[in-house]
XYZ file of N, CA, C and O in Angstrom:
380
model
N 87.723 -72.667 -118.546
C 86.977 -71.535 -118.016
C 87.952 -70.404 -117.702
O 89.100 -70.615 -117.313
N 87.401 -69.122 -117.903
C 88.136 -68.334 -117.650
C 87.979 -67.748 -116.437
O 86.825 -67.541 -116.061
N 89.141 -67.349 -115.550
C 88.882 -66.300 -114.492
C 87.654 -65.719 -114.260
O 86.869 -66.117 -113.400
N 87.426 -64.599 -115.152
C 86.572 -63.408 -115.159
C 85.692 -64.665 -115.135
O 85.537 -65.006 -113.962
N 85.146 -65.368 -115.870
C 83.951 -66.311 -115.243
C 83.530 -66.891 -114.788
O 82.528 -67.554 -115.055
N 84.457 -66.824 -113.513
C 84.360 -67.455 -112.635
C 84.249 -66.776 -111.078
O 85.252 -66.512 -110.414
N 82.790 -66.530 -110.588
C 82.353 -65.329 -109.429
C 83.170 -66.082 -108.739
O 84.224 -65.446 -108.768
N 83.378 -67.213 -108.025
C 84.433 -67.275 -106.783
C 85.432 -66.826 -107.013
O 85.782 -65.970 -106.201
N 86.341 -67.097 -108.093
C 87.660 -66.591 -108.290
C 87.799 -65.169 -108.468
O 88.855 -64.604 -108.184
N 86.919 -64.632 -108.867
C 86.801 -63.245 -108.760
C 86.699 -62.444 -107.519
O 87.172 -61.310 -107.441
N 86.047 -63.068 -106.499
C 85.950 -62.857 -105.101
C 87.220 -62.882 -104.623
O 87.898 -61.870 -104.445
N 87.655 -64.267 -104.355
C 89.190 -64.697 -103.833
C 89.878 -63.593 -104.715
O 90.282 -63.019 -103.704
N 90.448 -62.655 -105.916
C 90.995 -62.216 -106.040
C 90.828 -60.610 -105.492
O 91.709 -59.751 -105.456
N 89.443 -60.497 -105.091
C 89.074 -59.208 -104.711
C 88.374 -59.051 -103.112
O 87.180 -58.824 -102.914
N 89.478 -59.242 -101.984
C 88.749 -59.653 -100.834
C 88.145 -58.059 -100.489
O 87.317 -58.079 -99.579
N 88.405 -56.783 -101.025
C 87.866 -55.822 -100.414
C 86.864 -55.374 -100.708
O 86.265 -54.579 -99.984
N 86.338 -55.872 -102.122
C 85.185 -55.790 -103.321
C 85.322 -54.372 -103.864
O 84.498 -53.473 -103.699
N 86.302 -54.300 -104.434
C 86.732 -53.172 -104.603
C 85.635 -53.609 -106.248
O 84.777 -52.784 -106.562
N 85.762 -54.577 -106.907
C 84.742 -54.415 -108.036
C 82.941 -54.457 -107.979
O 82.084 -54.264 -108.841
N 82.883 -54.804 -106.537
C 81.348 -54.386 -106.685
C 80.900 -53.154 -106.083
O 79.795 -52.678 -105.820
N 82.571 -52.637 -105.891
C 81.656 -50.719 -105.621
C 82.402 -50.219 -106.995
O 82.081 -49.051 -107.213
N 83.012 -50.571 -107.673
C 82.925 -49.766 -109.271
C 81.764 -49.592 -110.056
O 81.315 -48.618 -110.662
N 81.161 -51.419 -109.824
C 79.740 -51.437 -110.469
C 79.039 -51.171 -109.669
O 77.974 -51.202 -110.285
N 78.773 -50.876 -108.549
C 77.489 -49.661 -107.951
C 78.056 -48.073 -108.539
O 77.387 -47.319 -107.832
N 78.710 -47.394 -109.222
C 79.484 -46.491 -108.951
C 78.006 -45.992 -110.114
O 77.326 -45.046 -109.718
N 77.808 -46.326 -110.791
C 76.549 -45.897 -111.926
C 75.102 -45.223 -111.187
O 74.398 -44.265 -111.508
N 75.041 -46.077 -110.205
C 73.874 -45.911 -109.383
C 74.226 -44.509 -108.263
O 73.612 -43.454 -108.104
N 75.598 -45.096 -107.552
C 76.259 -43.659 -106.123
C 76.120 -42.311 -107.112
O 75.542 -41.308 -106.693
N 76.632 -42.363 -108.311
C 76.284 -41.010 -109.013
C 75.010 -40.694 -109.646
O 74.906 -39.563 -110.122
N 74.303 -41.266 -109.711
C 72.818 -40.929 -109.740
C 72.132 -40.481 -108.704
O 71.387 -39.514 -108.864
N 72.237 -40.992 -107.674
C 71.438 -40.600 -106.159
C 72.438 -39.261 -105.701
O 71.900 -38.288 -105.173
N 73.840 -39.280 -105.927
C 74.779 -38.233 -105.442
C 73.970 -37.014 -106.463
O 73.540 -36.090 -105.772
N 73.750 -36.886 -107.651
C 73.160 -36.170 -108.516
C 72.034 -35.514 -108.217
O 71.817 -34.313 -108.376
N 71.374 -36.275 -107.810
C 69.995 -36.089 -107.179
C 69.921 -35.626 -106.137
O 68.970 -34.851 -106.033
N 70.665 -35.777 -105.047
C 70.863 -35.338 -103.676
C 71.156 -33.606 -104.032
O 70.463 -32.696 -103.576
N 72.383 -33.422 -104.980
C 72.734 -32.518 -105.381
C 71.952 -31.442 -106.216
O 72.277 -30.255 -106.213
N 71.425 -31.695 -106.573
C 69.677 -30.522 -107.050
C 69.199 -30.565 -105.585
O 68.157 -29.960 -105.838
N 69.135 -30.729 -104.612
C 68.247 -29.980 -103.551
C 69.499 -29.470 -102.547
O 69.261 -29.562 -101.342
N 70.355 -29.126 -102.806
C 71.705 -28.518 -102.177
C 71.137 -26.976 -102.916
O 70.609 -26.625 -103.972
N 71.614 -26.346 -101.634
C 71.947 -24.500 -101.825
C 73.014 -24.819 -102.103
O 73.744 -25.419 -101.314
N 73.300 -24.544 -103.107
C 75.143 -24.156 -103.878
C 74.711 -23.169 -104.934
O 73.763 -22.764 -105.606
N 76.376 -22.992 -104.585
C 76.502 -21.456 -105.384
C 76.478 -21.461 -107.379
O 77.144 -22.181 -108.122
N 75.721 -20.659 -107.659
C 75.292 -20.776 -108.890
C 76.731 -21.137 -109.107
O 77.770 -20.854 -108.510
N 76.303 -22.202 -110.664
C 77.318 -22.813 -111.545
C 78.122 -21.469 -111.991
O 79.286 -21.637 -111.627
N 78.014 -20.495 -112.484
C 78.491 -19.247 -113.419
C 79.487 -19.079 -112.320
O 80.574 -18.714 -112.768
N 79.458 -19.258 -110.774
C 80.779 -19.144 -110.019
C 81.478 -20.001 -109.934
O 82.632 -19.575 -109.972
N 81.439 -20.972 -109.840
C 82.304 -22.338 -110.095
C 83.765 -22.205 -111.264
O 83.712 -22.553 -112.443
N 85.095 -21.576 -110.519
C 85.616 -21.882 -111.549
C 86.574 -23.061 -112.177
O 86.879 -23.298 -113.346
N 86.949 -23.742 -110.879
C 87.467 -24.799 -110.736
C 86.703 -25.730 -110.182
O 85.656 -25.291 -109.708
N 87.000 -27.628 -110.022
C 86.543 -28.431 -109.055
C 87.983 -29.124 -108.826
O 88.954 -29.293 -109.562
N 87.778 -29.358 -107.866
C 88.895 -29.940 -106.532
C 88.175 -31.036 -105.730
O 87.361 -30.775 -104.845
N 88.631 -32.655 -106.206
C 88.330 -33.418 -105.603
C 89.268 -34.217 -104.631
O 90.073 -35.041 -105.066
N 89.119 -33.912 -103.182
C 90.189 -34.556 -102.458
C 89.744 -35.781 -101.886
O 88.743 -36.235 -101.331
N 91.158 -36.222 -102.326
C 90.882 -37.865 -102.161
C 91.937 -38.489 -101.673
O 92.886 -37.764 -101.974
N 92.460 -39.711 -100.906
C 93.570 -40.519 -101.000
C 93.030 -41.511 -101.234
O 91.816 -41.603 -101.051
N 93.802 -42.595 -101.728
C 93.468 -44.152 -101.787
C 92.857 -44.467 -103.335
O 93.055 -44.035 -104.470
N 91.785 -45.733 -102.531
C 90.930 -46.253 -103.237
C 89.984 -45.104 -103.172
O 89.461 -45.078 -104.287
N 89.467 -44.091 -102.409
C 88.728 -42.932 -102.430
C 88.893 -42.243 -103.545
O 87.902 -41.662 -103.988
N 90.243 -42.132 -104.304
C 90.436 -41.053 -105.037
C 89.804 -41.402 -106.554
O 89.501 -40.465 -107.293
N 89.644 -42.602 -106.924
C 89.073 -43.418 -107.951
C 87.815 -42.326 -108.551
O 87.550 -41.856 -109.658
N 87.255 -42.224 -107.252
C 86.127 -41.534 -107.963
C 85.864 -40.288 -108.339
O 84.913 -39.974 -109.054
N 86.941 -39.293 -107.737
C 87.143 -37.999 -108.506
C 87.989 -38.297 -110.229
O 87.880 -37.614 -111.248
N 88.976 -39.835 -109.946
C 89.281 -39.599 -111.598
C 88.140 -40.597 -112.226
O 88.824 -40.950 -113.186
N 87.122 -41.192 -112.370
C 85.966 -41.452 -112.670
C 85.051 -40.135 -113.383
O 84.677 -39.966 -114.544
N 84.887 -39.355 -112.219
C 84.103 -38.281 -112.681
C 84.467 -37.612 -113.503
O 83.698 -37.259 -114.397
N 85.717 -37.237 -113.464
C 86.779 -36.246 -114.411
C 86.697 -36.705 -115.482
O 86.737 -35.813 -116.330
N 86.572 -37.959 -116.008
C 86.573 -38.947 -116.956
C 85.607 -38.649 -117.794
O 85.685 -38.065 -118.875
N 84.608 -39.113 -117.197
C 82.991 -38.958 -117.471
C 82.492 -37.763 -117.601
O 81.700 -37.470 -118.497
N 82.848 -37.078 -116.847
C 82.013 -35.479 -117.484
C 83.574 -34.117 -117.584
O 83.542 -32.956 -117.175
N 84.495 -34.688 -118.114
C 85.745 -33.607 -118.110
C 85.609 -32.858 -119.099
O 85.936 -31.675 -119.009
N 85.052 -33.425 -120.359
C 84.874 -32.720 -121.490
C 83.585 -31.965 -121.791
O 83.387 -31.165 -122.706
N 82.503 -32.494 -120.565
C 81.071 -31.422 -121.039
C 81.396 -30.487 -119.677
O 80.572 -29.582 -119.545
N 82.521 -30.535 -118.553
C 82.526 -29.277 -117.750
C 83.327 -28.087 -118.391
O 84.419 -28.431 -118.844
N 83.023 -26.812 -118.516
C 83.789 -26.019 -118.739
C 84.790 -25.298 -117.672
O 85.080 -24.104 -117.741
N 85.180 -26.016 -116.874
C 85.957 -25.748 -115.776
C 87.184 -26.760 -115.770
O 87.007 -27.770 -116.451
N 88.286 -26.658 -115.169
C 89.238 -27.553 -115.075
C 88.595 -28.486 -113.609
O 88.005 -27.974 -112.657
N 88.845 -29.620 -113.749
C 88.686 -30.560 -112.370
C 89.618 -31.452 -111.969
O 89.881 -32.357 -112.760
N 90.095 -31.423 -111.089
C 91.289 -31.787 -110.565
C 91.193 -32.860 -109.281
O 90.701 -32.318 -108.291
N 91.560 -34.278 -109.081
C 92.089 -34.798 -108.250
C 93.399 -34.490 -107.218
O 94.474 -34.475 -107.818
N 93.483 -34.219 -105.634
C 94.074 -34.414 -105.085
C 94.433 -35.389 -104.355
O 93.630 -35.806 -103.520
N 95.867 -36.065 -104.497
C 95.847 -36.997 -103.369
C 96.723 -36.724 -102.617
O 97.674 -37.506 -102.651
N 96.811 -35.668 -101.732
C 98.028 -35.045 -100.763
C 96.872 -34.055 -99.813
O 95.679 -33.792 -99.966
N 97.869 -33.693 -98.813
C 97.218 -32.795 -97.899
C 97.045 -31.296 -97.880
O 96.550 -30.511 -97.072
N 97.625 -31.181 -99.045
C 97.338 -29.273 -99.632
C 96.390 -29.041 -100.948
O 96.416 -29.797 -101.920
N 95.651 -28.024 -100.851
C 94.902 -27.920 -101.923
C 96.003 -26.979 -102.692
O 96.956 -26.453 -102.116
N 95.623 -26.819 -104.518
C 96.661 -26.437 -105.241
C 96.713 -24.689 -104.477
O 96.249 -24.258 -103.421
N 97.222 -24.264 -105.199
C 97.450 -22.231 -104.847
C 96.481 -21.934 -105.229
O 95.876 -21.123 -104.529
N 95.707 -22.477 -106.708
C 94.508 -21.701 -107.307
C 93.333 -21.582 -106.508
O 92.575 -20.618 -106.611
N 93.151 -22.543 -105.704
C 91.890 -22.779 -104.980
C 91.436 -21.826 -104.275
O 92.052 -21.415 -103.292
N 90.462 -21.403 -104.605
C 89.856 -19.905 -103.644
C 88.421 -20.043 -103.524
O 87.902 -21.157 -103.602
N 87.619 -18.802 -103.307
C 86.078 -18.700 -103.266
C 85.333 -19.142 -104.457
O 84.184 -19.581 -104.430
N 86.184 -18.974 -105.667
C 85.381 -20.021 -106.271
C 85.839 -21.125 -107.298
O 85.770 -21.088 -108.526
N 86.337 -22.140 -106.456
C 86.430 -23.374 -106.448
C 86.016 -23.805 -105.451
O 86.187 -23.418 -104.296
N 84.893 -25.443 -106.241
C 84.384 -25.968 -106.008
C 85.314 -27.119 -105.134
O 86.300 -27.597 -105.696
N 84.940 -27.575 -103.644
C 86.185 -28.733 -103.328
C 84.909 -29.763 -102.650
O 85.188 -30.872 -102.195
């Protein structure tokens, strides 16, 4: 038997479940999506950057997103994992 098929051993190797919030991660961006159509934000046409600040295991999901939609945004999107945002960041970038 292998590891991977084996849910206890998979547990014991993952005491923080860091893999069953990857696989919810399909669903957190669907409801985050959704939440996000009834947000006042500033029309897309201002958006020129996105700036996702993150440390840790937190930061996973700004390079997730970047991943997943980097090539249909026409904006650059950027992960931070430090305590300064870059120089570019202004009124319109998205953080």
């Amino acid at each position: 038997m292998n590891v991977l098929d084996d849910p206890d051993a998979l547990q014991a190797a993952d005491p923080q479940g860091m893999l069953g919030a990857f696989l919810a991660l399909p669903k957190q961006l669907a409801t985050s999506f959704n939440l996000g159509v009834e947000v006042d934000a500033p029309p897309a046409t201002l958006v020129q950057s996105v700036v996702f600040c993150a440390m840790g295991g937190s930061a996973a999901a700004g390079d997730v997103v970047g991943s997943v939609y980097g090539e249909a945004v026409e904006v650059p999107m950027l992960t931070v994992r430090g305590y300064r945002l870059p120089g570019f960041c202004g009124p319109s970038t998205l953080v």
